[in-house]
Amino acid sequence: MRAHEAGTLHADLGSNGPSWLRTPDDVNALVPILWPKTVTRAASGAIEVGGVDVHRLKEEHGTPAYILDESDFRDRCRNFRNAFGGAEVYYAGKAFIATAVVKILVEEGLSLDVCSGGELAVALRGGMPPERIGFHGNNKSVEELTAAVEAGVGRIIVDSFDEIERLTQIALKAGRRPRVMVRVTVGVEAHTHEFIATAHEDQKFGFSLAGGAAAEAVDKILADDVLELRGLHSHIGSQIFDASGFEVAARRLLSLQARVSEVHGRELPELDLGGGFGIAYTTQDQPADPHELAGDLLRIVKQECAALHLSVPHLSVEPGRAIVGPAVFTLYEVGTVKDVDGIRTFVSVDGGMSDNIRTALYDAAYSATVAGRASSEPPILARVVGKHCESGDIVVKDEFLPADVKAGDLLAVPGTGAYCRSMASNYNHVPRPPVVAVADGTARVIVRRETVDDLLRLDVG
Ligand code: LLP
């Protein structure tokens, strides 16, 4: 077990080990856990997704572009829904949200977690029934809370005493009784294979369980009786590969649930264990099957409830990354290949840190492949970099690419569905790439490419 000091957290998100430890057996191989399910390499050597070849995608939509395999995305929605059975699956919109995505979620029967007024607007525009929306955030504004109350969102996850007060006033004014959950800081911090269960009260989210603030928040909401308290919530981290962290979190939440039942003589009907289910970014990651995780979580909650003589609350989870992350790859074009003598080969693509900040920000590990053709050349160790004016502008730190990789090659980076488009920027005034959904031989733009005109439109004077 390793201490997660402030400041090391981001590095931990990418601590899969150096990707160059992977064997370069076959530089053209597509390892299934890294790629959306319909991706294949055609006889021509070019990658196809949903029956569409990357050259056609490049011709019709340009590069860079995020390519979403729609049937893979839908499968992951269904897989989570089936795995969690009666529990509610709230897709975490912060991973990637767009109107077309919300429409798919509605069709697949998922609910949606939003964390800003902007995400709420997309959710409503996409037709998500308000009662299936959960609203998160540690500093929701009066305008955002008012919009949520007026829309009738199913639950607002309250995060501070200020917010309880603010929401109470808004509810009284509107003559409404919003449903709320209390976000609890359970003292568990989980990332990848590790978790610690003694620290991490020191963060901006939630009400501390150990310090008593969570119980106080519950007492206040029940005493005021303006907001309808539905239950307790916790989110313990990202890229989690097993249930041990959730187990400790669930135990702690249910101990508070037992106290509520004792002190107030009532049981809260819901319990949310948050998101954080891990995915494979490189072949070194071995994410758990959602069915396995769900089975563990449901068992733990049932056991704990039995031990505490509580009825089992209606469970919910909030996966983002695990649903959209693996369903997308980014398609780039190589612009330059520079062999820096004795050091490494830099392969520059036509995007970079503006469309994927995760490598620079978290030291995240990714993989890449030449997507437009196969090659029988031996592998060389390359670094895939972007076009931005910053030497930290790295997309894939270390990857084996064929020795004949050259300008004009198409390059694909898998696993970019989560937190890449949603964290994209206009650094260096580079317009953000489109998102193209591919299914059954058809590619449709679901978020269009930004243009320089879009950027200029914001300038005044
Ligand atoms: N629920 C809550 C309350 C959250 O805060 C989050 C993520 C999720 C659910 C979804 O977690 P997921 O299943 O997607 O791991 N930008 C970082 C990730 C930040 C996650 C913040 N909260 C990254 O690129 O890795």
CSV table of C-alpha atoms and ligand atoms in Angstrom, one decimal:
chain,number,residue,atom,x,y,z
A,1,MET,CA,0.0,0.0,0.0
A,2,ARG,CA,1.3,3.4,-0.9
A,3,ALA,CA,0.4,6.8,0.6
A,4,HIS,CA,-1.3,9.1,-1.8
A,5,GLU,CA,0.1,12.5,-0.9
A,6,ALA,CA,-1.5,15.6,-2.4
A,7,GLY,CA,0.3,16.1,-5.6
A,8,THR,CA,1.0,12.5,-6.4
A,9,LEU,CA,-2.6,11.8,-7.2
A,10,HIS,CA,-2.4,12.9,-10.8
A,11,ALA,CA,0.7,10.9,-11.4
A,12,ASP,CA,-1.1,7.8,-10.0
A,13,LEU,CA,-3.8,8.0,-12.6
A,14,GLY,CA,-1.2,7.1,-15.2
A,15,SER,CA,1.0,4.8,-13.1
A,16,ASN,CA,0.5,1.7,-15.3
A,17,GLY,CA,4.2,1.3,-15.5
A,18,PRO,CA,6.2,2.4,-18.5
A,19,SER,CA,4.5,1.4,-21.7
A,20,TRP,CA,7.8,0.5,-23.4
A,21,LEU,CA,8.0,-2.6,-21.3
A,22,ARG,CA,5.4,-4.1,-23.7
A,23,THR,CA,6.9,-6.5,-26.2
A,24,PRO,CA,7.0,-5.3,-29.7
A,25,ASP,CA,6.1,-8.7,-31.1
A,26,ASP,CA,3.7,-7.5,-33.7
A,27,VAL,CA,3.5,-3.7,-34.3
A,28,ASN,CA,0.3,-4.2,-36.3
A,29,ALA,CA,-1.6,-6.2,-33.7
A,30,LEU,CA,-4.8,-4.9,-32.3
A,31,VAL,CA,-5.1,-6.1,-28.7
A,32,PRO,CA,-8.8,-6.5,-28.1
A,33,ILE,CA,-9.0,-5.0,-24.6
A,34,LEU,CA,-7.6,-1.7,-26.0
A,35,TRP,CA,-9.9,-1.3,-29.1
A,36,PRO,CA,-13.6,-0.9,-29.6
A,37,LYS,CA,-15.2,-4.1,-30.5
A,38,THR,CA,-15.9,-3.6,-34.2
A,39,VAL,CA,-12.3,-2.5,-35.0
A,40,THR,CA,-10.5,-4.9,-37.3
A,41,ARG,CA,-7.5,-4.6,-39.7
A,42,ALA,CA,-8.8,-5.1,-43.2
A,43,ALA,CA,-6.9,-7.2,-45.8
A,44,SER,CA,-5.5,-3.8,-47.1
A,45,GLY,CA,-3.9,-3.4,-43.7
A,46,ALA,CA,-6.1,-0.3,-42.8
A,47,ILE,CA,-8.1,-0.3,-39.7
A,48,GLU,CA,-11.9,-0.4,-40.1
A,49,VAL,CA,-14.5,0.5,-37.5
A,50,GLY,CA,-18.2,-0.2,-37.8
A,51,GLY,CA,-17.5,-1.2,-41.3
A,52,VAL,CA,-15.8,2.1,-42.2
A,53,ASP,CA,-12.2,2.3,-43.2
A,54,VAL,CA,-9.9,5.0,-41.6
A,55,HIS,CA,-9.0,6.4,-45.0
A,56,ARG,CA,-12.7,7.1,-45.7
A,57,LEU,CA,-13.0,8.7,-42.2
A,58,LYS,CA,-10.0,10.9,-43.0
A,59,GLU,CA,-11.4,11.9,-46.4
A,60,GLU,CA,-14.9,12.7,-45.1
A,61,HIS,CA,-14.1,14.1,-41.7
A,62,GLY,CA,-10.5,15.1,-41.6
A,63,THR,CA,-8.0,14.6,-38.8
A,64,PRO,CA,-7.6,14.7,-35.9
A,65,ALA,CA,-11.0,13.2,-35.0
A,66,TYR,CA,-12.4,11.2,-32.2
A,67,ILE,CA,-14.0,8.1,-33.6
A,68,LEU,CA,-16.8,6.6,-31.5
A,69,ASP,CA,-17.8,3.0,-32.2
A,70,GLU,CA,-21.5,3.3,-31.5
A,71,SER,CA,-22.3,-0.3,-31.1
A,72,ASP,CA,-19.4,-0.7,-28.6
A,73,PHE,CA,-20.7,2.2,-26.6
A,74,ARG,CA,-24.2,0.8,-26.6
A,75,ASP,CA,-22.9,-2.6,-25.5
A,76,ARG,CA,-21.1,-1.1,-22.6
A,77,CYS,CA,-24.2,0.8,-21.5
A,78,ARG,CA,-26.2,-2.5,-21.6
A,79,ASN,CA,-23.4,-4.4,-20.0
A,80,PHE,CA,-23.4,-2.1,-17.0
A,81,ARG,CA,-27.2,-2.1,-16.8
A,82,ASN,CA,-27.4,-5.8,-16.9
A,83,ALA,CA,-24.5,-6.3,-14.5
A,84,PHE,CA,-26.1,-4.0,-11.9
A,85,GLY,CA,-29.6,-5.5,-12.4
A,86,GLY,CA,-32.0,-3.6,-10.2
A,87,ALA,CA,-29.5,-0.9,-9.4
A,88,GLU,CA,-29.5,2.4,-11.2
A,89,VAL,CA,-26.6,3.2,-13.6
A,90,TYR,CA,-26.0,7.0,-13.8
A,91,TYR,CA,-23.5,7.6,-16.7
A,92,ALA,CA,-21.0,10.3,-15.6
A,93,GLY,CA,-21.4,13.0,-18.2
A,94,LYS,CA,-18.1,14.6,-17.3
A,95,ALA,CA,-16.3,11.8,-19.1
A,96,PHE,CA,-17.9,12.9,-22.4
A,97,ILE,CA,-21.3,14.4,-23.0
A,98,ALA,CA,-23.1,15.5,-26.2
A,99,THR,CA,-26.7,15.7,-27.2
A,100,ALA,CA,-26.4,12.5,-29.4
A,101,VAL,CA,-24.8,10.7,-26.4
A,102,VAL,CA,-27.7,11.6,-24.2
A,103,LYS,CA,-30.1,10.3,-26.8
A,104,ILE,CA,-28.3,6.9,-26.8
A,105,LEU,CA,-28.3,6.8,-23.0
A,106,VAL,CA,-32.1,7.4,-23.0
A,107,GLU,CA,-32.5,4.6,-25.5
A,108,GLU,CA,-30.3,2.2,-23.5
A,109,GLY,CA,-32.2,3.0,-20.3
A,110,LEU,CA,-29.3,4.7,-18.4
A,111,SER,CA,-29.6,7.6,-16.0
A,112,LEU,CA,-27.2,10.6,-16.1
A,113,ASP,CA,-25.0,12.3,-13.7
A,114,VAL,CA,-24.2,16.0,-14.5
A,115,CYS,CA,-21.9,18.4,-12.6
A,116,SER,CA,-22.6,21.8,-14.1
A,117,GLY,CA,-25.4,23.9,-15.5
A,118,GLY,CA,-23.8,23.3,-19.0
A,119,GLU,CA,-24.0,19.5,-18.6
A,120,LEU,CA,-27.6,19.8,-17.3
A,121,ALA,CA,-28.5,21.8,-20.4
A,122,VAL,CA,-27.1,19.1,-22.7
A,123,ALA,CA,-28.9,16.4,-20.7
A,124,LEU,CA,-32.3,18.2,-21.0
A,125,ARG,CA,-31.7,18.9,-24.7
A,126,GLY,CA,-30.9,15.3,-25.3
A,127,GLY,CA,-34.2,14.3,-23.8
A,128,MET,CA,-33.0,12.7,-20.6
A,129,PRO,CA,-36.1,12.6,-18.3
A,130,PRO,CA,-35.3,15.1,-15.5
A,131,GLU,CA,-36.1,12.5,-12.8
A,132,ARG,CA,-33.3,10.4,-14.1
A,133,ILE,CA,-30.7,13.2,-13.7
A,134,GLY,CA,-28.4,13.5,-10.7
A,135,PHE,CA,-26.7,16.9,-10.2
A,136,HIS,CA,-23.2,17.0,-8.6
A,137,GLY,CA,-20.7,19.7,-7.7
A,138,ASN,CA,-19.0,21.3,-4.7
A,139,ASN,CA,-20.0,24.8,-5.7
A,140,LYS,CA,-23.2,24.8,-7.6
A,141,SER,CA,-24.4,28.4,-8.2
A,142,VAL,CA,-27.8,29.8,-7.4
A,143,GLU,CA,-28.5,29.8,-11.1
A,144,GLU,CA,-27.5,26.2,-11.5
A,145,LEU,CA,-29.5,25.0,-8.5
A,146,THR,CA,-32.5,27.0,-9.6
A,147,ALA,CA,-32.3,25.5,-13.1
A,148,ALA,CA,-32.1,22.0,-11.5
A,149,VAL,CA,-35.1,22.6,-9.2
A,150,GLU,CA,-37.2,24.1,-12.0
A,151,ALA,CA,-36.3,21.2,-14.3
A,152,GLY,CA,-37.3,18.8,-11.6
A,153,VAL,CA,-34.0,16.8,-11.6
A,154,GLY,CA,-34.3,13.5,-9.7
A,155,ARG,CA,-31.6,14.2,-7.2
A,156,ILE,CA,-29.2,16.9,-6.2
A,157,ILE,CA,-26.1,15.6,-4.4
A,158,VAL,CA,-25.5,18.3,-1.7
A,159,ASP,CA,-21.9,18.9,-0.9
A,160,SER,CA,-21.7,21.7,1.8
A,161,PHE,CA,-23.7,23.4,4.5
A,162,ASP,CA,-23.7,26.6,2.3
A,163,GLU,CA,-25.4,24.6,-0.4
A,164,ILE,CA,-28.0,23.1,1.9
A,165,GLU,CA,-28.9,26.6,3.0
A,166,ARG,CA,-28.9,27.9,-0.6
A,167,LEU,CA,-31.0,25.0,-1.9
A,168,THR,CA,-33.5,25.3,1.0
A,169,GLN,CA,-34.1,29.0,0.1
A,170,ILE,CA,-34.6,28.1,-3.6
A,171,ALA,CA,-36.9,25.3,-2.8
A,172,LEU,CA,-39.0,27.5,-0.4
A,173,LYS,CA,-39.3,30.2,-3.0
A,174,ALA,CA,-40.2,27.8,-5.8
A,175,GLY,CA,-42.7,25.9,-3.6
A,176,ARG,CA,-40.8,22.6,-4.4
A,177,ARG,CA,-39.4,19.8,-2.4
A,178,PRO,CA,-36.2,18.7,-4.2
A,179,ARG,CA,-34.8,15.3,-3.7
A,180,VAL,CA,-31.2,15.3,-2.3
A,181,MET,CA,-28.4,12.9,-1.5
A,182,VAL,CA,-25.6,13.8,1.0
A,183,ARG,CA,-22.1,13.4,-0.4
A,184,VAL,CA,-20.1,11.7,2.2
A,185,THR,CA,-16.3,11.7,2.5
A,186,VAL,CA,-15.7,8.2,3.7
A,187,GLY,CA,-11.9,8.4,4.1
A,188,VAL,CA,-11.2,6.0,1.3
A,189,GLU,CA,-9.0,6.9,-1.7
A,190,ALA,CA,-8.8,4.3,-4.5
A,191,HIS,CA,-6.8,4.4,-7.7
A,192,THR,CA,-5.9,1.4,-9.9
A,193,HIS,CA,-5.1,-1.6,-7.7
A,194,GLU,CA,-4.6,0.3,-4.5
A,195,PHE,CA,-6.6,2.0,-1.9
A,196,ILE,CA,-6.0,3.5,1.5
A,197,ALA,CA,-8.7,3.6,4.0
A,198,THR,CA,-7.4,5.9,6.7
A,199,ALA,CA,-6.8,9.3,5.0
A,200,HIS,CA,-8.2,11.6,2.4
A,201,GLU,CA,-10.5,13.7,4.6
A,202,ASP,CA,-8.3,16.5,3.2
A,203,GLN,CA,-10.3,17.3,0.0
A,204,LYS,CA,-12.9,19.7,-1.2
A,205,PHE,CA,-15.7,17.2,-1.9
A,206,GLY,CA,-18.3,16.0,0.5
A,207,PHE,CA,-19.1,16.0,4.2
A,208,SER,CA,-16.6,14.2,6.4
A,209,LEU,CA,-17.8,11.0,8.0
A,210,ALA,CA,-15.0,10.8,10.6
A,211,GLY,CA,-15.4,14.4,11.6
A,212,GLY,CA,-19.2,14.2,12.1
A,213,ALA,CA,-20.1,16.7,9.4
A,214,ALA,CA,-22.0,14.1,7.3
A,215,ALA,CA,-24.2,13.1,10.3
A,216,GLU,CA,-24.8,16.8,11.0
A,217,ALA,CA,-25.8,17.4,7.3
A,218,VAL,CA,-28.3,14.6,7.5
A,219,ASP,CA,-29.7,15.9,10.9
A,220,LYS,CA,-30.1,19.4,9.4
A,221,ILE,CA,-31.9,18.3,6.3
A,222,LEU,CA,-34.2,16.1,8.2
A,223,ALA,CA,-34.9,18.7,10.9
A,224,ASP,CA,-35.6,21.5,8.3
A,225,ASP,CA,-37.8,19.2,6.4
A,226,VAL,CA,-37.7,21.3,3.2
A,227,LEU,CA,-35.5,19.0,1.1
A,228,GLU,CA,-36.4,15.3,0.7
A,229,LEU,CA,-33.4,13.3,1.8
A,230,ARG,CA,-33.1,10.2,-0.4
A,231,GLY,CA,-29.8,8.8,0.8
A,232,LEU,CA,-26.0,8.9,1.1
A,233,HIS,CA,-23.4,9.1,-1.7
A,234,SER,CA,-19.7,8.5,-2.0
A,235,HIS,CA,-17.2,8.5,-4.9
A,236,ILE,CA,-13.8,7.1,-4.0
A,237,GLY,CA,-11.6,7.6,-7.0
A,238,SER,CA,-10.7,6.6,-10.6
A,239,GLN,CA,-9.3,3.7,-12.5
A,240,ILE,CA,-10.3,1.2,-9.8
A,241,PHE,CA,-9.8,-2.4,-10.7
A,242,ASP,CA,-11.3,-4.3,-7.8
A,243,ALA,CA,-14.0,-4.0,-5.2
A,244,SER,CA,-11.9,-3.6,-2.0
A,245,GLY,CA,-12.1,0.2,-1.8
A,246,PHE,CA,-15.9,0.1,-2.5
A,247,GLU,CA,-16.3,-2.5,0.2
A,248,VAL,CA,-14.8,-0.2,2.9
A,249,ALA,CA,-16.7,2.8,1.5
A,250,ALA,CA,-20.0,0.8,1.6
A,251,ARG,CA,-19.4,-0.3,5.2
A,252,ARG,CA,-18.8,3.2,6.3
A,253,LEU,CA,-21.8,4.6,4.5
A,254,LEU,CA,-24.0,1.9,5.9
A,255,SER,CA,-22.7,2.6,9.4
A,256,LEU,CA,-24.0,6.2,9.0
A,257,GLN,CA,-27.2,4.8,7.5
A,258,ALA,CA,-27.6,2.7,10.7
A,259,ARG,CA,-27.1,5.8,12.9
A,260,VAL,CA,-29.8,7.7,10.9
A,261,SER,CA,-32.2,4.8,11.4
A,262,GLU,CA,-31.4,4.8,15.2
A,263,VAL,CA,-31.6,8.6,15.8
A,264,HIS,CA,-34.4,9.5,13.4
A,265,GLY,CA,-36.3,6.2,13.3
A,266,ARG,CA,-36.2,6.1,9.5
A,267,GLU,CA,-34.2,4.4,6.8
A,268,LEU,CA,-32.9,6.3,3.8
A,269,PRO,CA,-34.1,4.5,0.6
A,270,GLU,CA,-31.1,5.0,-1.6
A,271,LEU,CA,-27.3,4.5,-1.6
A,272,ASP,CA,-24.9,5.6,-4.3
A,273,LEU,CA,-21.3,4.2,-4.5
A,274,GLY,CA,-20.1,6.6,-7.3
A,275,GLY,CA,-18.0,5.7,-10.3
A,276,GLY,CA,-14.4,5.0,-10.9
A,277,PHE,CA,-14.4,1.6,-12.7
A,278,GLY,CA,-11.1,1.2,-14.5
A,279,ILE,CA,-10.3,0.5,-18.2
A,280,ALA,CA,-7.3,-0.7,-20.1
A,281,TYR,CA,-5.1,2.1,-21.6
A,282,THR,CA,-2.2,-0.3,-22.3
A,283,THR,CA,-1.9,-4.1,-22.3
A,284,GLN,CA,-0.6,-3.9,-18.7
A,285,ASP,CA,-4.1,-2.9,-17.4
A,286,GLN,CA,-6.5,-5.7,-16.5
A,287,PRO,CA,-9.9,-4.1,-15.7
A,288,ALA,CA,-12.5,-6.2,-13.9
A,289,ASP,CA,-15.6,-7.3,-15.7
A,290,PRO,CA,-18.6,-5.0,-14.7
A,291,HIS,CA,-20.5,-8.2,-13.8
A,292,GLU,CA,-17.8,-9.2,-11.3
A,293,LEU,CA,-17.6,-5.8,-9.7
A,294,ALA,CA,-21.4,-5.5,-9.6
A,295,GLY,CA,-21.7,-8.9,-8.0
A,296,ASP,CA,-19.1,-8.0,-5.3
A,297,LEU,CA,-20.8,-4.6,-4.6
A,298,LEU,CA,-24.3,-6.0,-4.3
A,299,ARG,CA,-23.1,-8.8,-2.1
A,300,ILE,CA,-21.2,-6.5,0.2
A,301,VAL,CA,-24.1,-4.1,0.6
A,302,LYS,CA,-26.5,-7.0,1.3
A,303,GLN,CA,-24.2,-8.6,3.9
A,304,GLU,CA,-23.6,-5.3,5.6
A,305,CYS,CA,-27.3,-4.4,5.7
A,306,ALA,CA,-28.1,-7.8,7.2
A,307,ALA,CA,-25.4,-7.3,9.9
A,308,LEU,CA,-26.8,-3.9,10.8
A,309,HIS,CA,-30.5,-5.0,10.5
A,310,LEU,CA,-31.2,-2.5,7.8
A,311,SER,CA,-33.3,-3.1,4.7
A,312,VAL,CA,-31.2,-3.0,1.5
A,313,PRO,CA,-31.4,0.5,0.0
A,314,HIS,CA,-31.9,1.0,-3.8
A,315,LEU,CA,-28.3,1.1,-5.1
A,316,SER,CA,-26.8,3.3,-7.8
A,317,VAL,CA,-23.4,3.7,-9.4
A,318,GLU,CA,-21.9,6.4,-11.7
A,319,PRO,CA,-19.5,5.0,-14.3
A,320,GLY,CA,-18.2,7.3,-16.9
A,321,ARG,CA,-14.8,6.2,-18.1
A,322,ALA,CA,-15.7,2.5,-18.3
A,323,ILE,CA,-18.6,3.2,-20.6
A,324,VAL,CA,-17.2,5.7,-23.0
A,325,GLY,CA,-13.4,5.4,-22.7
A,326,PRO,CA,-12.8,2.2,-24.7
A,327,ALA,CA,-15.5,3.0,-27.3
A,328,VAL,CA,-13.4,5.7,-28.9
A,329,PHE,CA,-10.0,6.1,-30.6
A,330,THR,CA,-8.4,9.3,-31.9
A,331,LEU,CA,-7.4,9.3,-35.5
A,332,TYR,CA,-4.4,11.6,-36.3
A,333,GLU,CA,-2.2,12.2,-39.3
A,334,VAL,CA,1.5,12.1,-38.9
A,335,GLY,CA,3.1,15.4,-40.0
A,336,THR,CA,6.8,14.9,-39.3
A,337,VAL,CA,9.1,12.1,-38.1
A,338,LYS,CA,12.3,13.3,-36.4
A,339,ASP,CA,15.0,10.9,-35.4
A,340,VAL,CA,17.0,12.6,-32.6
A,341,ASP,CA,20.3,10.7,-32.8
A,342,GLY,CA,20.8,8.2,-30.1
A,343,ILE,CA,17.9,9.4,-28.1
A,344,ARG,CA,14.5,8.7,-29.7
A,345,THR,CA,12.2,9.1,-32.7
A,346,PHE,CA,9.6,11.8,-32.4
A,347,VAL,CA,6.5,11.2,-34.4
A,348,SER,CA,4.4,14.5,-34.6
A,349,VAL,CA,0.7,14.3,-35.2
A,350,ASP,CA,-1.8,17.0,-36.1
A,351,GLY,CA,-3.3,17.3,-32.7
A,352,GLY,CA,-1.8,16.8,-29.2
A,353,MET,CA,-2.3,18.2,-25.7
A,354,SER,CA,-5.4,20.3,-26.9
A,355,ASP,CA,-7.3,17.0,-27.7
A,356,ASN,CA,-5.7,14.8,-25.0
A,357,ILE,CA,-4.3,16.6,-22.0
A,358,ARG,CA,-4.2,13.4,-19.9
A,359,THR,CA,-0.7,12.4,-20.8
A,360,ALA,CA,0.7,15.8,-19.9
A,361,LEU,CA,-1.5,16.3,-16.9
A,362,TYR,CA,-1.5,12.8,-15.3
A,363,ASP,CA,1.4,11.1,-16.9
A,364,ALA,CA,-1.2,8.8,-18.3
A,365,ALA,CA,-0.1,5.9,-20.5
A,366,TYR,CA,-1.6,5.3,-24.0
A,367,SER,CA,-0.8,3.1,-26.9
A,368,ALA,CA,-0.9,3.8,-30.7
A,369,THR,CA,-0.7,2.1,-34.0
A,370,VAL,CA,-0.2,3.0,-37.6
A,371,ALA,CA,-3.8,2.8,-38.7
A,372,GLY,CA,-3.8,3.3,-42.5
A,373,ARG,CA,-1.7,0.3,-43.5
A,374,ALA,CA,0.2,-2.7,-42.2
A,375,SER,CA,4.0,-2.8,-42.2
A,376,SER,CA,6.5,-5.6,-42.1
A,377,GLU,CA,9.3,-3.2,-41.0
A,378,PRO,CA,10.9,-3.9,-37.6
A,379,PRO,CA,9.6,-1.9,-34.6
A,380,ILE,CA,11.3,1.2,-33.4
A,381,LEU,CA,10.6,2.9,-30.0
A,382,ALA,CA,8.8,6.1,-30.8
A,383,ARG,CA,7.3,9.0,-28.9
A,384,VAL,CA,4.1,10.4,-30.3
A,385,VAL,CA,3.9,14.2,-29.8
A,386,GLY,CA,1.5,16.9,-30.7
A,387,LYS,CA,1.8,20.2,-32.7
A,388,HIS,CA,1.7,22.6,-29.7
A,389,CYS,CA,4.4,25.0,-28.6
A,390,GLU,CA,5.3,23.1,-25.5
A,391,SER,CA,7.8,20.2,-25.1
A,392,GLY,CA,5.4,18.5,-22.6
A,393,ASP,CA,3.0,18.1,-25.5
A,394,ILE,CA,3.1,14.3,-25.6
A,395,VAL,CA,0.3,12.0,-26.7
A,396,VAL,CA,1.9,8.6,-26.2
A,397,LYS,CA,5.1,8.6,-24.2
A,398,ASP,CA,6.6,5.3,-25.6
A,399,GLU,CA,5.3,3.1,-28.3
A,400,PHE,CA,6.7,0.6,-30.8
A,401,LEU,CA,5.9,1.8,-34.3
A,402,PRO,CA,7.1,0.3,-37.6
A,403,ALA,CA,10.5,1.7,-38.6
A,404,ASP,CA,9.0,3.1,-41.8
A,405,VAL,CA,6.4,5.3,-40.0
A,406,LYS,CA,6.3,8.5,-42.1
A,407,ALA,CA,4.6,11.8,-42.8
A,408,GLY,CA,1.1,11.2,-44.2
A,409,ASP,CA,0.5,8.0,-42.2
A,410,LEU,CA,-2.7,7.7,-40.2
A,411,LEU,CA,-2.1,7.0,-36.5
A,412,ALA,CA,-4.8,5.8,-34.1
A,413,VAL,CA,-4.7,6.1,-30.3
A,414,PRO,CA,-7.3,3.9,-28.5
A,415,GLY,CA,-9.0,4.5,-25.2
A,416,THR,CA,-9.6,8.3,-25.7
A,417,GLY,CA,-13.4,8.4,-25.1
A,418,ALA,CA,-13.2,9.6,-21.5
A,419,TYR,CA,-11.9,12.9,-20.4
A,420,CYS,CA,-10.2,13.8,-23.7
A,421,ARG,CA,-12.9,15.7,-25.7
A,422,SER,CA,-14.4,16.8,-22.4
A,423,MET,CA,-11.1,18.3,-21.3
A,424,ALA,CA,-10.0,19.5,-24.7
A,425,SER,CA,-8.8,23.1,-25.0
A,426,ASN,CA,-8.0,25.7,-27.7
A,427,TYR,CA,-4.4,26.0,-26.6
A,428,ASN,CA,-2.4,27.7,-29.4
A,429,HIS,CA,-5.9,28.5,-30.9
A,430,VAL,CA,-6.1,25.0,-32.3
A,431,PRO,CA,-9.8,24.2,-33.0
A,432,ARG,CA,-11.1,21.2,-31.2
A,433,PRO,CA,-11.7,17.9,-33.2
A,434,PRO,CA,-15.1,16.5,-34.1
A,435,VAL,CA,-16.6,13.4,-32.7
A,436,VAL,CA,-17.7,11.0,-35.4
A,437,ALA,CA,-20.0,8.1,-34.5
A,438,VAL,CA,-19.6,5.0,-36.7
A,439,ALA,CA,-22.1,2.1,-37.1
A,440,ASP,CA,-23.1,-0.3,-39.8
A,441,GLY,CA,-21.0,1.3,-42.5
A,442,THR,CA,-22.1,4.8,-41.8
A,443,ALA,CA,-20.2,7.7,-40.1
A,444,ARG,CA,-22.1,10.6,-38.6
A,445,VAL,CA,-20.8,13.7,-37.0
A,446,ILE,CA,-22.2,14.0,-33.4
A,447,VAL,CA,-20.0,17.0,-32.4
A,448,ARG,CA,-18.7,19.0,-35.4
A,449,ARG,CA,-15.2,20.2,-35.8
A,450,GLU,CA,-14.5,23.6,-34.4
A,451,THR,CA,-13.4,26.2,-37.0
A,452,VAL,CA,-11.2,29.3,-36.7
A,453,ASP,CA,-14.4,31.3,-37.2
A,454,ASP,CA,-15.8,29.7,-34.0
A,455,LEU,CA,-12.7,30.9,-32.2
A,456,LEU,CA,-12.8,34.4,-33.6
A,457,ARG,CA,-16.5,34.7,-32.8
A,458,LEU,CA,-15.7,35.1,-29.1
A,459,ASP,CA,-13.3,38.0,-29.6
A,460,VAL,CA,-14.8,41.4,-29.0
A,461,GLY,CA,-13.2,44.5,-30.6
B,1,LLP,N1,-19.2,10.2,-9.9
B,1,LLP,C1,-18.5,11.3,-9.4
B,1,LLP,C2,-19.1,12.0,-8.2
B,1,LLP,C3,-17.3,11.7,-9.9
B,1,LLP,O1,-16.6,12.7,-9.3
B,1,LLP,C4,-16.7,11.0,-11.0
B,1,LLP,C5,-15.4,11.4,-11.6
B,1,LLP,C6,-17.4,9.9,-11.6
B,1,LLP,C7,-18.7,9.6,-11.0
B,1,LLP,C8,-17.0,9.2,-12.8
B,1,LLP,O2,-15.8,8.6,-12.6
B,1,LLP,P1,-15.2,7.5,-13.7
B,1,LLP,O3,-16.2,6.3,-13.7
B,1,LLP,O4,-15.3,8.2,-15.0
B,1,LLP,O5,-13.8,7.3,-13.3
B,1,LLP,N2,-10.2,13.9,-15.4
B,1,LLP,C9,-9.7,12.7,-14.8
B,1,LLP,C10,-10.9,12.0,-14.1
B,1,LLP,C11,-11.6,12.9,-13.1
B,1,LLP,C12,-12.8,12.1,-12.5
B,1,LLP,C13,-13.6,13.0,-11.7
B,1,LLP,N3,-14.8,12.4,-11.1
B,1,LLP,C14,-9.1,11.8,-15.8
B,1,LLP,O6,-8.9,12.2,-16.9
B,1,LLP,O7,-8.7,10.7,-15.5
